[in-house]
Amino acid sequence: EAGVAQSPRYKIIEKRQSVAFWCNPISGHATLYWYQQILGQGPKLLIQFQNNGVVDDSQLPKDRFSAERLKGVDSTLKIQPAKLEDSAVYLCASSLAEQQETQYFGPGTRLLVL
Amino acid sequence: SQELEQSPQSLIVQEGKNLTINCTSSKTLYGLYWYKQKYGEGLIFLMMLQKGGEEKSHEKITAKLDEKKQQSSLHITASQPSHAGIYLCGADGRTPLVFGKGTRLSVIA
């Protein structure tokens, strides 16, 4: 079974530029998550989708971050404009359902904002 | 909001030695996940515990959830270089999954 796919794996941009990340979850997984992991910290949930609907985006900085999952399968996370403090690993995860279901993570996208 | 504290923050052990990592929650846990992360990579699922007193093992890694469901321990027996990485506990507290800051394990020959 294929795992969660993410691209790109690495990205370097200058502050105020925009960037987009892509995630393709495990086939059949209804729930998709985007996390931000700053160096030395645990992952922090940014947004959670159930199919193509948003379940939780309370920790998403909506003035600069946006995410969509239009067809309920793959998803994109965008940052516009980027700030230095956005440098982090962006992890995508998916699970079969919502509550009490194991989340499986992709390899992440490492973003460096200069 | 729920918080998880992991100890120790980092650990260096000699190959073949046993070790324990702890995870303490500020609130009752409905479920506790253990993940392993190689530097800069995604998280690999290890185990999930739900019931008080529950214990699970996979190869040389054993995790236990205490009776009160507020603390979990991860024990590695006869550590190997392949065990090196960052171990993260994650709490399912009926809110978004919350993670500890991780324990960085190094195994030296």
mmCIF file of C-alpha atoms in Angstrom:
data_model
loop_
_atom_site.group_PDB
_atom_site.id
_atom_site.type_symbol
_atom_site.label_atom_id
_atom_site.label_comp_id
_atom_site.label_asym_id
_atom_site.label_seq_id
_atom_site.Cartn_x
_atom_site.Cartn_y
_atom_site.Cartn_z
ATOM 1 C CA GLU A 1 0.000 0.000 0.000
ATOM 2 C CA ALA A 2 1.389 3.391 -0.957
ATOM 3 C CA GLY A 3 1.943 5.853 1.866
ATOM 4 C CA VAL A 4 1.225 9.548 2.100
ATOM 5 C CA ALA A 5 3.012 11.425 -0.665
ATOM 6 C CA GLN A 6 4.238 14.999 -0.343
ATOM 7 C CA SER A 7 6.051 17.370 -2.648
ATOM 8 C CA PRO A 8 8.326 19.145 -2.856
ATOM 9 C CA ARG A 9 10.636 17.664 -0.209
ATOM 10 C CA TYR A 10 12.610 20.877 0.186
ATOM 11 C CA LYS A 11 11.922 24.510 -0.624
ATOM 12 C CA ILE A 12 13.931 27.683 -0.097
ATOM 13 C CA ILE A 13 12.254 31.039 -0.646
ATOM 14 C CA GLU A 14 12.736 34.637 0.350
ATOM 15 C CA LYS A 15 10.412 36.359 2.768
ATOM 16 C CA ARG A 16 7.285 37.848 1.233
ATOM 17 C CA GLN A 17 7.296 35.235 -1.533
ATOM 18 C CA SER A 18 4.568 32.639 -1.841
ATOM 19 C CA VAL A 19 4.885 28.862 -1.698
ATOM 20 C CA ALA A 20 2.612 25.849 -2.111
ATOM 21 C CA PHE A 21 2.863 22.307 -0.848
ATOM 22 C CA TRP A 22 1.052 19.269 -2.165
ATOM 23 C CA CYS A 23 -0.165 16.137 -0.379
ATOM 24 C CA ASN A 24 -1.729 12.927 -1.629
ATOM 25 C CA PRO A 25 -3.113 10.808 1.239
ATOM 26 C CA ILE A 26 -3.353 7.050 1.490
ATOM 27 C CA SER A 27 -6.067 5.771 -0.820
ATOM 28 C CA GLY A 28 -9.420 5.586 0.909
ATOM 29 C CA HIS A 29 -8.452 7.808 3.833
ATOM 30 C CA ALA A 30 -11.211 10.328 4.436
ATOM 31 C CA THR A 31 -9.371 12.567 6.849
ATOM 32 C CA LEU A 32 -6.344 14.670 5.945
ATOM 33 C CA TYR A 33 -4.217 16.796 8.259
ATOM 34 C CA TRP A 34 -1.583 19.472 7.770
ATOM 35 C CA TYR A 35 0.929 20.019 10.571
ATOM 36 C CA GLN A 36 3.700 22.534 11.089
ATOM 37 C CA GLN A 37 6.791 21.314 12.938
ATOM 38 C CA ILE A 38 9.294 23.931 13.996
ATOM 39 C CA LEU A 39 12.769 22.703 14.837
ATOM 40 C CA GLY A 40 12.872 21.175 18.314
ATOM 41 C CA GLN A 41 9.092 21.100 18.687
ATOM 42 C CA GLY A 42 6.381 18.551 18.173
ATOM 43 C CA PRO A 43 4.049 18.879 15.179
ATOM 44 C CA LYS A 44 1.252 21.433 15.527
ATOM 45 C CA LEU A 45 -2.012 20.913 13.697
ATOM 46 C CA LEU A 46 -2.793 23.627 11.149
ATOM 47 C CA ILE A 47 -5.906 22.239 9.491
ATOM 48 C CA GLN A 48 -7.941 19.047 9.352
ATOM 49 C CA PHE A 49 -10.183 17.990 6.470
ATOM 50 C CA GLN A 50 -12.907 15.354 6.503
ATOM 51 C CA ASN A 51 -13.375 14.507 2.829
ATOM 52 C CA ASN A 52 -13.462 17.990 1.271
ATOM 53 C CA GLY A 53 -14.819 19.821 4.318
ATOM 54 C CA VAL A 54 -12.799 21.622 6.990
ATOM 55 C CA VAL A 55 -13.147 20.090 10.465
ATOM 56 C CA ASP A 56 -10.665 22.250 12.354
ATOM 57 C CA ASP A 57 -8.613 25.225 11.221
ATOM 58 C CA SER A 58 -8.425 27.039 14.547
ATOM 59 C CA GLN A 59 -4.615 27.154 14.528
ATOM 60 C CA LEU A 60 -4.208 28.148 10.880
ATOM 61 C CA PRO A 61 -2.881 31.720 10.447
ATOM 62 C CA LYS A 62 -5.581 32.633 7.982
ATOM 63 C CA ASP A 63 -4.083 35.970 7.036
ATOM 64 C CA ARG A 64 -1.304 34.163 5.187
ATOM 65 C CA PHE A 65 -2.042 30.439 5.122
ATOM 66 C CA SER A 66 -4.705 28.720 3.049
ATOM 67 C CA ALA A 67 -5.478 25.097 2.262
ATOM 68 C CA GLU A 68 -7.889 23.259 0.074
ATOM 69 C CA ARG A 69 -8.978 19.721 -0.669
ATOM 70 C CA LEU A 70 -11.374 20.301 -3.524
ATOM 71 C CA LYS A 71 -12.148 16.729 -4.585
ATOM 72 C CA GLY A 72 -11.705 15.157 -1.184
ATOM 73 C CA VAL A 73 -8.460 13.442 -2.151
ATOM 74 C CA ASP A 74 -5.239 15.414 -2.534
ATOM 75 C CA SER A 75 -4.657 18.751 -0.862
ATOM 76 C CA THR A 76 -2.548 21.882 -1.201
ATOM 77 C CA LEU A 77 -1.300 24.200 1.524
ATOM 78 C CA LYS A 78 -0.258 27.709 0.524
ATOM 79 C CA ILE A 79 1.629 30.439 2.329
ATOM 80 C CA GLN A 80 1.377 33.975 0.959
ATOM 81 C CA PRO A 81 3.376 35.998 1.862
ATOM 82 C CA ALA A 82 5.939 33.918 3.752
ATOM 83 C CA LYS A 83 7.665 35.165 6.887
ATOM 84 C CA LEU A 84 10.950 34.082 8.429
ATOM 85 C CA GLU A 85 9.110 32.314 11.249
ATOM 86 C CA ASP A 86 7.366 30.048 8.730
ATOM 87 C CA SER A 87 10.602 28.088 8.338
ATOM 88 C CA ALA A 88 9.605 24.599 9.429
ATOM 89 C CA VAL A 89 8.760 21.112 8.244
ATOM 90 C CA TYR A 90 5.214 20.851 6.923
ATOM 91 C CA LEU A 91 3.797 17.404 7.483
ATOM 92 C CA CYS A 92 0.733 15.897 5.897
ATOM 93 C CA ALA A 93 -1.060 12.973 7.515
ATOM 94 C CA SER A 94 -4.157 10.949 6.742
ATOM 95 C CA SER A 95 -6.451 8.576 8.589
ATOM 96 C CA LEU A 96 -9.380 6.373 7.658
ATOM 97 C CA ALA A 97 -11.848 8.339 9.732
ATOM 98 C CA GLU A 98 -11.710 11.125 12.271
ATOM 99 C CA GLN A 99 -11.643 10.205 15.903
ATOM 100 C CA GLN A 100 -9.412 7.547 17.391
ATOM 101 C CA GLU A 101 -7.922 6.566 14.089
ATOM 102 C CA THR A 102 -4.214 6.224 13.635
ATOM 103 C CA GLN A 103 -2.696 9.003 11.548
ATOM 104 C CA TYR A 104 -0.099 8.074 8.942
ATOM 105 C CA PHE A 105 2.396 10.736 8.017
ATOM 106 C CA GLY A 106 4.142 11.686 4.809
ATOM 107 C CA PRO A 107 7.871 12.517 4.645
ATOM 108 C CA GLY A 108 7.235 16.248 5.006
ATOM 109 C CA THR A 109 8.320 19.373 3.159
ATOM 110 C CA ARG A 110 11.186 21.300 4.707
ATOM 111 C CA LEU A 111 10.720 25.030 4.128
ATOM 112 C CA LEU A 112 13.437 27.607 4.653
ATOM 113 C CA VAL A 113 12.467 31.267 4.431
ATOM 114 C CA LEU A 114 15.410 33.655 4.022
ATOM 115 C CA SER B 1 -5.681 22.825 26.414
ATOM 116 C CA GLN B 2 -3.914 19.527 26.737
ATOM 117 C CA GLU B 3 -0.139 19.501 27.069
ATOM 118 C CA LEU B 4 2.316 16.635 26.900
ATOM 119 C CA GLU B 5 5.681 16.689 28.605
ATOM 120 C CA GLN B 6 8.340 14.222 27.542
ATOM 121 C CA SER B 7 11.416 13.252 29.480
ATOM 122 C CA PRO B 8 14.248 13.150 28.999
ATOM 123 C CA GLN B 9 14.638 15.681 26.174
ATOM 124 C CA SER B 10 17.620 13.758 24.845
ATOM 125 C CA LEU B 11 19.294 10.498 25.611
ATOM 126 C CA ILE B 12 22.590 8.905 24.628
ATOM 127 C CA VAL B 13 22.911 5.206 25.300
ATOM 128 C CA GLN B 14 25.437 2.568 24.491
ATOM 129 C CA GLU B 15 24.352 -0.116 22.051
ATOM 130 C CA GLY B 16 22.817 -3.030 23.891
ATOM 131 C CA LYS B 17 21.572 -0.973 26.845
ATOM 132 C CA ASN B 18 17.945 -0.596 27.873
ATOM 133 C CA LEU B 19 16.231 2.767 28.091
ATOM 134 C CA THR B 20 12.913 4.361 29.026
ATOM 135 C CA ILE B 21 11.180 7.493 27.723
ATOM 136 C CA ASN B 22 8.279 9.047 29.598
ATOM 137 C CA CYS B 23 5.294 11.068 28.458
ATOM 138 C CA THR B 24 3.081 12.891 30.978
ATOM 139 C CA SER B 25 -0.221 14.509 30.103
ATOM 140 C CA SER B 26 -1.856 17.500 31.781
ATOM 141 C CA LYS B 27 -5.268 15.859 31.261
ATOM 142 C CA THR B 28 -6.743 12.378 31.042
ATOM 143 C CA LEU B 29 -5.784 10.624 27.857
ATOM 144 C CA TYR B 30 -8.408 9.037 25.634
ATOM 145 C CA GLY B 31 -5.641 7.587 23.531
ATOM 146 C CA LEU B 32 -1.866 7.851 23.454
ATOM 147 C CA TYR B 33 0.217 7.429 20.314
ATOM 148 C CA TRP B 34 3.930 6.806 20.025
ATOM 149 C CA TYR B 35 5.725 7.832 16.841
ATOM 150 C CA LYS B 36 9.343 7.753 15.756
ATOM 151 C CA GLN B 37 10.886 10.417 13.546
ATOM 152 C CA LYS B 38 14.185 10.423 11.758
ATOM 153 C CA TYR B 39 15.698 13.905 11.555
ATOM 154 C CA GLY B 40 13.822 15.994 8.985
ATOM 155 C CA GLU B 41 11.530 13.117 8.024
ATOM 156 C CA GLY B 42 7.922 12.194 8.635
ATOM 157 C CA LEU B 43 6.576 10.332 11.646
ATOM 158 C CA ILE B 44 6.452 6.547 11.723
ATOM 159 C CA PHE B 45 3.613 5.071 13.762
ATOM 160 C CA LEU B 46 4.788 2.738 16.514
ATOM 161 C CA MET B 47 1.875 2.027 18.844
ATOM 162 C CA MET B 48 -1.406 3.305 20.180
ATOM 163 C CA LEU B 49 -2.672 2.755 23.724
ATOM 164 C CA GLN B 50 -6.209 3.395 24.919
ATOM 165 C CA LYS B 51 -7.001 1.484 28.083
ATOM 166 C CA GLY B 52 -5.594 2.165 31.518
ATOM 167 C CA GLY B 53 -2.845 -0.330 32.281
ATOM 168 C CA GLU B 54 -2.576 -1.356 28.651
ATOM 169 C CA GLU B 55 0.797 -2.558 27.431
ATOM 170 C CA LYS B 56 1.889 -3.248 23.856
ATOM 171 C CA SER B 57 5.100 -4.538 22.380
ATOM 172 C CA HIS B 58 6.610 -4.507 18.929
ATOM 173 C CA GLU B 59 9.964 -6.159 18.474
ATOM 174 C CA LYS B 60 12.132 -4.668 21.228
ATOM 175 C CA ILE B 61 9.892 -1.686 21.990
ATOM 176 C CA THR B 62 7.268 -1.811 24.742
ATOM 177 C CA ALA B 63 4.833 0.957 25.614
ATOM 178 C CA LYS B 64 2.551 1.173 28.606
ATOM 179 C CA LEU B 65 -0.267 3.486 29.652
ATOM 180 C CA ASP B 66 -0.737 3.907 33.395
ATOM 181 C CA GLU B 67 -3.988 3.084 35.179
ATOM 182 C CA LYS B 68 -4.959 6.718 35.565
ATOM 183 C CA LYS B 69 -4.340 7.314 31.851
ATOM 184 C CA GLN B 70 -2.154 10.361 32.338
ATOM 185 C CA GLN B 71 1.281 8.920 31.809
ATOM 186 C CA SER B 72 2.896 6.590 29.307
ATOM 187 C CA SER B 73 6.336 5.043 29.094
ATOM 188 C CA LEU B 74 8.234 3.658 26.122
ATOM 189 C CA HIS B 75 10.896 1.082 26.892
ATOM 190 C CA ILE B 76 13.528 -0.168 24.454
ATOM 191 C CA THR B 77 15.375 -3.348 25.299
ATOM 192 C CA ALA B 78 18.908 -3.980 24.023
ATOM 193 C CA SER B 79 19.083 -0.786 21.975
ATOM 194 C CA GLN B 80 20.507 -0.834 18.466
ATOM 195 C CA PRO B 81 21.706 1.942 16.145
ATOM 196 C CA SER B 82 18.458 1.513 14.192
ATOM 197 C CA HIS B 83 16.565 2.753 17.253
ATOM 198 C CA ALA B 84 18.155 6.188 16.991
ATOM 199 C CA GLY B 85 15.782 9.037 16.224
ATOM 200 C CA ILE B 86 13.217 11.282 17.850
ATOM 201 C CA TYR B 87 10.399 9.635 19.761
ATOM 202 C CA LEU B 88 7.173 11.617 19.985
ATOM 203 C CA CYS B 89 4.084 10.937 22.022
ATOM 204 C CA GLY B 90 0.749 12.231 20.777
ATOM 205 C CA ALA B 91 -2.452 12.563 22.772
ATOM 206 C CA ASP B 92 -5.951 12.003 21.539
ATOM 207 C CA GLY B 93 -7.874 14.107 24.031
ATOM 208 C CA ARG B 94 -11.015 14.476 21.964
ATOM 209 C CA THR B 95 -9.436 17.552 20.428
ATOM 210 C CA PRO B 96 -6.848 17.808 17.667
ATOM 211 C CA LEU B 97 -3.936 15.454 18.260
ATOM 212 C CA VAL B 98 -1.405 17.172 20.516
ATOM 213 C CA PHE B 99 2.261 16.149 20.482
ATOM 214 C CA GLY B 100 5.066 16.361 22.997
ATOM 215 C CA LYS B 101 8.328 18.005 21.995
ATOM 216 C CA GLY B 102 10.013 14.675 21.499
ATOM 217 C CA THR B 103 12.941 12.764 22.975
ATOM 218 C CA ARG B 104 16.062 12.567 20.838
ATOM 219 C CA LEU B 105 17.739 9.174 21.180
ATOM 220 C CA SER B 106 21.291 8.491 20.096
ATOM 221 C CA VAL B 107 22.746 4.986 20.232
ATOM 222 C CA ILE B 108 26.511 4.706 20.225
ATOM 223 C CA ALA B 109 28.633 1.645 19.596
#
